Amino acid sequence: MGWADDADAGAEDQADGESSTAPATQQGGSFLTRLFPPAPPLPNKPDPLAGFSHEGPLRGVAAGLYLLVRHPVPWIGLGAVWAAGRLLLPFSPLLGIVSSLVAFGALIAAGWIGWPRPWLFGLTASIVGIVLYAVLFGVMVGPVHPELTEGEVVLSSIFREVVAFQPLFGALAGWYGGYLRRRMAATGASARQQGSRRR
């Protein structure tokens, strides 16, 4: 899968147009700057937009779709993991804690693996997860509440997830996954440089 299978190092594509942190965090001494120190792009990564030649309007949107189509595993696979974790929440308190961590980790992992545009991979993973969860929820709840049509059950489940700002949460979790990957790589590179100087 190319860069999608490389889980050891990665960075947001510089062509993404995003800075390493939000502009508000680049002001020295701000709370967000201390919380999320700027993380540089990772070296030695291939250009994820190699072969992308769209030069017309909405190039950023087209580039995002290009990345999603070429690398479906981070958003489809981890969206399915999110849905599975979400479905296990009501069964027991302990299982609910574990499944919450799994669902949360899946969105972070989508951004980690989808490093060229981590917020987009987190967002799409959450949307895929919501749709899968709603369909499975409808299949599970429909027989228990026969007075509801399957469409009503599915739509009510989707509505609850959308109202809960799950797509926004997915985008934030994905962004954090990409940031964490860059931050850890920068820390590792610094440690290796210090070790080589001591020798």
PDB file of N, CA, C and O in Angstrom, residues 30-64:
ATOM      1  N   SER A  30       2.094  30.566  23.750  1.00  0.00           N
ATOM      2  CA  SER A  30       0.675  30.300  23.896  1.00  0.00           C
ATOM      3  C   SER A  30       0.468  28.928  24.527  1.00  0.00           C
ATOM      4  O   SER A  30       1.346  28.066  24.510  1.00  0.00           O
ATOM      5  N   PHE A  31      -0.730  28.726  25.065  1.00  0.00           N
ATOM      6  CA  PHE A  31      -1.047  27.455  25.718  1.00  0.00           C
ATOM      7  C   PHE A  31      -0.952  26.299  24.727  1.00  0.00           C
ATOM      8  O   PHE A  31      -0.386  25.246  25.027  1.00  0.00           O
ATOM      9  N   LEU A  32      -1.511  26.497  23.521  1.00  0.00           N
ATOM     10  CA  LEU A  32      -1.489  25.420  22.540  1.00  0.00           C
ATOM     11  C   LEU A  32      -0.080  25.118  22.050  1.00  0.00           C
ATOM     12  O   LEU A  32       0.234  23.974  21.721  1.00  0.00           O
ATOM     13  N   THR A  33       0.775  26.148  21.991  1.00  0.00           N
ATOM     14  CA  THR A  33       2.162  25.905  21.590  1.00  0.00           C
ATOM     15  C   THR A  33       2.871  25.034  22.613  1.00  0.00           C
ATOM     16  O   THR A  33       3.652  24.151  22.264  1.00  0.00           O
ATOM     17  N   ARG A  34       2.616  25.286  23.883  1.00  0.00           N
ATOM     18  CA  ARG A  34       3.227  24.449  24.927  1.00  0.00           C
ATOM     19  C   ARG A  34       2.628  23.052  24.915  1.00  0.00           C
ATOM     20  O   ARG A  34       3.318  22.067  25.191  1.00  0.00           O
ATOM     21  N   LEU A  35       1.327  22.966  24.625  1.00  0.00           N
ATOM     22  CA  LEU A  35       0.668  21.660  24.617  1.00  0.00           C
ATOM     23  C   LEU A  35       1.083  20.831  23.405  1.00  0.00           C
ATOM     24  O   LEU A  35       1.323  19.623  23.508  1.00  0.00           O
ATOM     25  N   PHE A  36       1.179  21.487  22.247  1.00  0.00           N
ATOM     26  CA  PHE A  36       1.561  20.811  21.006  1.00  0.00           C
ATOM     27  C   PHE A  36       2.722  21.565  20.368  1.00  0.00           C
ATOM     28  O   PHE A  36       2.526  22.399  19.474  1.00  0.00           O
ATOM     29  N   PRO A  37       3.960  21.297  20.807  1.00  0.00           N
ATOM     30  CA  PRO A  37       5.116  21.975  20.197  1.00  0.00           C
ATOM     31  C   PRO A  37       5.171  21.680  18.699  1.00  0.00           C
ATOM     32  O   PRO A  37       4.790  20.595  18.265  1.00  0.00           O
ATOM     33  N   PRO A  38       5.618  22.648  17.895  1.00  0.00           N
ATOM     34  CA  PRO A  38       5.667  22.418  16.447  1.00  0.00           C
ATOM     35  C   PRO A  38       6.460  21.159  16.101  1.00  0.00           C
ATOM     36  O   PRO A  38       7.528  20.919  16.654  1.00  0.00           O
ATOM     37  N   ALA A  39       5.905  20.367  15.217  1.00  0.00           N
ATOM     38  CA  ALA A  39       6.563  19.121  14.789  1.00  0.00           C
ATOM     39  C   ALA A  39       6.889  19.225  13.308  1.00  0.00           C
ATOM     40  O   ALA A  39       6.001  19.473  12.499  1.00  0.00           O
ATOM     41  N   PRO A  40       8.158  19.056  12.933  1.00  0.00           N
ATOM     42  CA  PRO A  40       8.525  19.191  11.516  1.00  0.00           C
ATOM     43  C   PRO A  40       8.059  17.994  10.703  1.00  0.00           C
ATOM     44  O   PRO A  40       7.819  16.910  11.248  1.00  0.00           O
ATOM     45  N   PRO A  41       7.918  18.180   9.386  1.00  0.00           N
ATOM     46  CA  PRO A  41       7.616  17.032   8.518  1.00  0.00           C
ATOM     47  C   PRO A  41       8.729  15.994   8.611  1.00  0.00           C
ATOM     48  O   PRO A  41       9.878  16.323   8.873  1.00  0.00           O
ATOM     49  N   LEU A  42       8.364  14.754   8.403  1.00  0.00           N
ATOM     50  CA  LEU A  42       9.360  13.686   8.478  1.00  0.00           C
ATOM     51  C   LEU A  42      10.127  13.571   7.162  1.00  0.00           C
ATOM     52  O   LEU A  42       9.549  13.734   6.081  1.00  0.00           O
ATOM     53  N   PRO A  43      11.419  13.304   7.255  1.00  0.00           N
ATOM     54  CA  PRO A  43      12.230  13.187   6.033  1.00  0.00           C
ATOM     55  C   PRO A  43      12.041  11.835   5.348  1.00  0.00           C
ATOM     56  O   PRO A  43      11.482  10.900   5.913  1.00  0.00           O
ATOM     57  N   ASN A  44      12.536  11.770   4.139  1.00  0.00           N
ATOM     58  CA  ASN A  44      12.628  10.509   3.392  1.00  0.00           C
ATOM     59  C   ASN A  44      11.274   9.855   3.140  1.00  0.00           C
ATOM     60  O   ASN A  44      11.168   8.631   3.134  1.00  0.00           O
ATOM     61  N   LYS A  45      10.241  10.661   2.975  1.00  0.00           N
ATOM     62  CA  LYS A  45       8.939  10.112   2.629  1.00  0.00           C
ATOM     63  C   LYS A  45       8.632  10.433   1.169  1.00  0.00           C
ATOM     64  O   LYS A  45       8.927  11.520   0.697  1.00  0.00           O
ATOM     65  N   PRO A  46       8.042   9.502   0.447  1.00  0.00           N
ATOM     66  CA  PRO A  46       7.708   9.771  -0.967  1.00  0.00           C
ATOM     67  C   PRO A  46       6.602  10.812  -1.069  1.00  0.00           C
ATOM     68  O   PRO A  46       5.830  11.014  -0.136  1.00  0.00           O
ATOM     69  N   ASP A  47       6.547  11.458  -2.198  1.00  0.00           N
ATOM     70  CA  ASP A  47       5.494  12.443  -2.440  1.00  0.00           C
ATOM     71  C   ASP A  47       4.168  11.713  -2.625  1.00  0.00           C
ATOM     72  O   ASP A  47       3.996  10.973  -3.597  1.00  0.00           O
ATOM     73  N   PRO A  48       3.209  11.887  -1.704  1.00  0.00           N
ATOM     74  CA  PRO A  48       1.944  11.146  -1.823  1.00  0.00           C
ATOM     75  C   PRO A  48       1.103  11.612  -2.996  1.00  0.00           C
ATOM     76  O   PRO A  48       0.171  10.922  -3.404  1.00  0.00           O
ATOM     77  N   LEU A  49       1.390  12.790  -3.536  1.00  0.00           N
ATOM     78  CA  LEU A  49       0.634  13.304  -4.672  1.00  0.00           C
ATOM     79  C   LEU A  49       1.368  13.112  -5.994  1.00  0.00           C
ATOM     80  O   LEU A  49       1.032  13.755  -6.979  1.00  0.00           O
ATOM     81  N   ALA A  50       2.379  12.245  -5.997  1.00  0.00           N
ATOM     82  CA  ALA A  50       3.062  11.939  -7.250  1.00  0.00           C
ATOM     83  C   ALA A  50       2.068  11.314  -8.222  1.00  0.00           C
ATOM     84  O   ALA A  50       1.359  10.367  -7.880  1.00  0.00           O
ATOM     85  N   GLY A  51       1.993  11.844  -9.399  1.00  0.00           N
ATOM     86  CA  GLY A  51       1.035  11.353 -10.379  1.00  0.00           C
ATOM     87  C   GLY A  51      -0.265  12.121 -10.389  1.00  0.00           C
ATOM     88  O   GLY A  51      -1.096  11.937 -11.282  1.00  0.00           O
ATOM     89  N   PHE A  52      -0.484  12.981  -9.403  1.00  0.00           N
ATOM     90  CA  PHE A  52      -1.696  13.797  -9.356  1.00  0.00           C
ATOM     91  C   PHE A  52      -1.467  15.029 -10.223  1.00  0.00           C
ATOM     92  O   PHE A  52      -0.543  15.805  -9.981  1.00  0.00           O
ATOM     93  N   SER A  53      -2.316  15.216 -11.224  1.00  0.00           N
ATOM     94  CA  SER A  53      -2.056  16.282 -12.210  1.00  0.00           C
ATOM     95  C   SER A  53      -3.200  17.274 -12.333  1.00  0.00           C
ATOM     96  O   SER A  53      -3.170  18.115 -13.227  1.00  0.00           O
ATOM     97  N   HIS A  54      -4.165  17.204 -11.445  1.00  0.00           N
ATOM     98  CA  HIS A  54      -5.302  18.127 -11.560  1.00  0.00           C
ATOM     99  C   HIS A  54      -4.851  19.543 -11.252  1.00  0.00           C
ATOM    100  O   HIS A  54      -4.277  19.821 -10.207  1.00  0.00           O
ATOM    101  N   GLU A  55      -5.121  20.461 -12.158  1.00  0.00           N
ATOM    102  CA  GLU A  55      -4.724  21.858 -11.981  1.00  0.00           C
ATOM    103  C   GLU A  55      -5.914  22.798 -12.025  1.00  0.00           C
ATOM    104  O   GLU A  55      -5.747  24.005 -12.019  1.00  0.00           O
ATOM    105  N   GLY A  56      -7.114  22.259 -12.098  1.00  0.00           N
ATOM    106  CA  GLY A  56      -8.304  23.086 -12.215  1.00  0.00           C
ATOM    107  C   GLY A  56      -8.772  23.615 -10.875  1.00  0.00           C
ATOM    108  O   GLY A  56      -8.031  23.620  -9.880  1.00  0.00           O
ATOM    109  N   PRO A  57     -10.010  24.070 -10.818  1.00  0.00           N
ATOM    110  CA  PRO A  57     -10.553  24.587  -9.556  1.00  0.00           C
ATOM    111  C   PRO A  57     -10.697  23.481  -8.522  1.00  0.00           C
ATOM    112  O   PRO A  57     -10.755  22.294  -8.854  1.00  0.00           O
ATOM    113  N   LEU A  58     -10.745  23.887  -7.255  1.00  0.00           N
ATOM    114  CA  LEU A  58     -10.897  22.944  -6.135  1.00  0.00           C
ATOM    115  C   LEU A  58      -9.796  21.889  -6.134  1.00  0.00           C
ATOM    116  O   LEU A  58     -10.048  20.701  -5.919  1.00  0.00           O
ATOM    117  N   ARG A  59      -8.588  22.338  -6.380  1.00  0.00           N
ATOM    118  CA  ARG A  59      -7.479  21.380  -6.430  1.00  0.00           C
ATOM    119  C   ARG A  59      -7.280  20.675  -5.089  1.00  0.00           C
ATOM    120  O   ARG A  59      -6.958  19.499  -5.043  1.00  0.00           O
ATOM    121  N   GLY A  60      -7.470  21.407  -3.990  1.00  0.00           N
ATOM    122  CA  GLY A  60      -7.312  20.798  -2.681  1.00  0.00           C
ATOM    123  C   GLY A  60      -8.311  19.670  -2.445  1.00  0.00           C
ATOM    124  O   GLY A  60      -7.982  18.622  -1.895  1.00  0.00           O
ATOM    125  N   VAL A  61      -9.570  19.901  -2.866  1.00  0.00           N
ATOM    126  CA  VAL A  61     -10.598  18.860  -2.732  1.00  0.00           C
ATOM    127  C   VAL A  61     -10.246  17.660  -3.595  1.00  0.00           C
ATOM    128  O   VAL A  61     -10.342  16.501  -3.155  1.00  0.00           O
ATOM    129  N   ALA A  62      -9.836  17.928  -4.833  1.00  0.00           N
ATOM    130  CA  ALA A  62      -9.471  16.830  -5.735  1.00  0.00           C
ATOM    131  C   ALA A  62      -8.272  16.058  -5.195  1.00  0.00           C
ATOM    132  O   ALA A  62      -8.218  14.825  -5.294  1.00  0.00           O
ATOM    133  N   ALA A  63      -7.308  16.763  -4.604  1.00  0.00           N
ATOM    134  CA  ALA A  63      -6.139  16.085  -4.038  1.00  0.00           C
ATOM    135  C   ALA A  63      -6.550  15.193  -2.869  1.00  0.00           C
ATOM    136  O   ALA A  63      -6.044  14.077  -2.714  1.00  0.00           O
ATOM    137  N   GLY A  64      -7.468  15.677  -2.037  1.00  0.00           N
ATOM    138  CA  GLY A  64      -7.943  14.857  -0.927  1.00  0.00           C
ATOM    139  C   GLY A  64      -8.635  13.596  -1.410  1.00  0.00           C
ATOM    140  O   GLY A  64      -8.402  12.500  -0.886  1.00  0.00           O
TER     141      GLY A  64
END
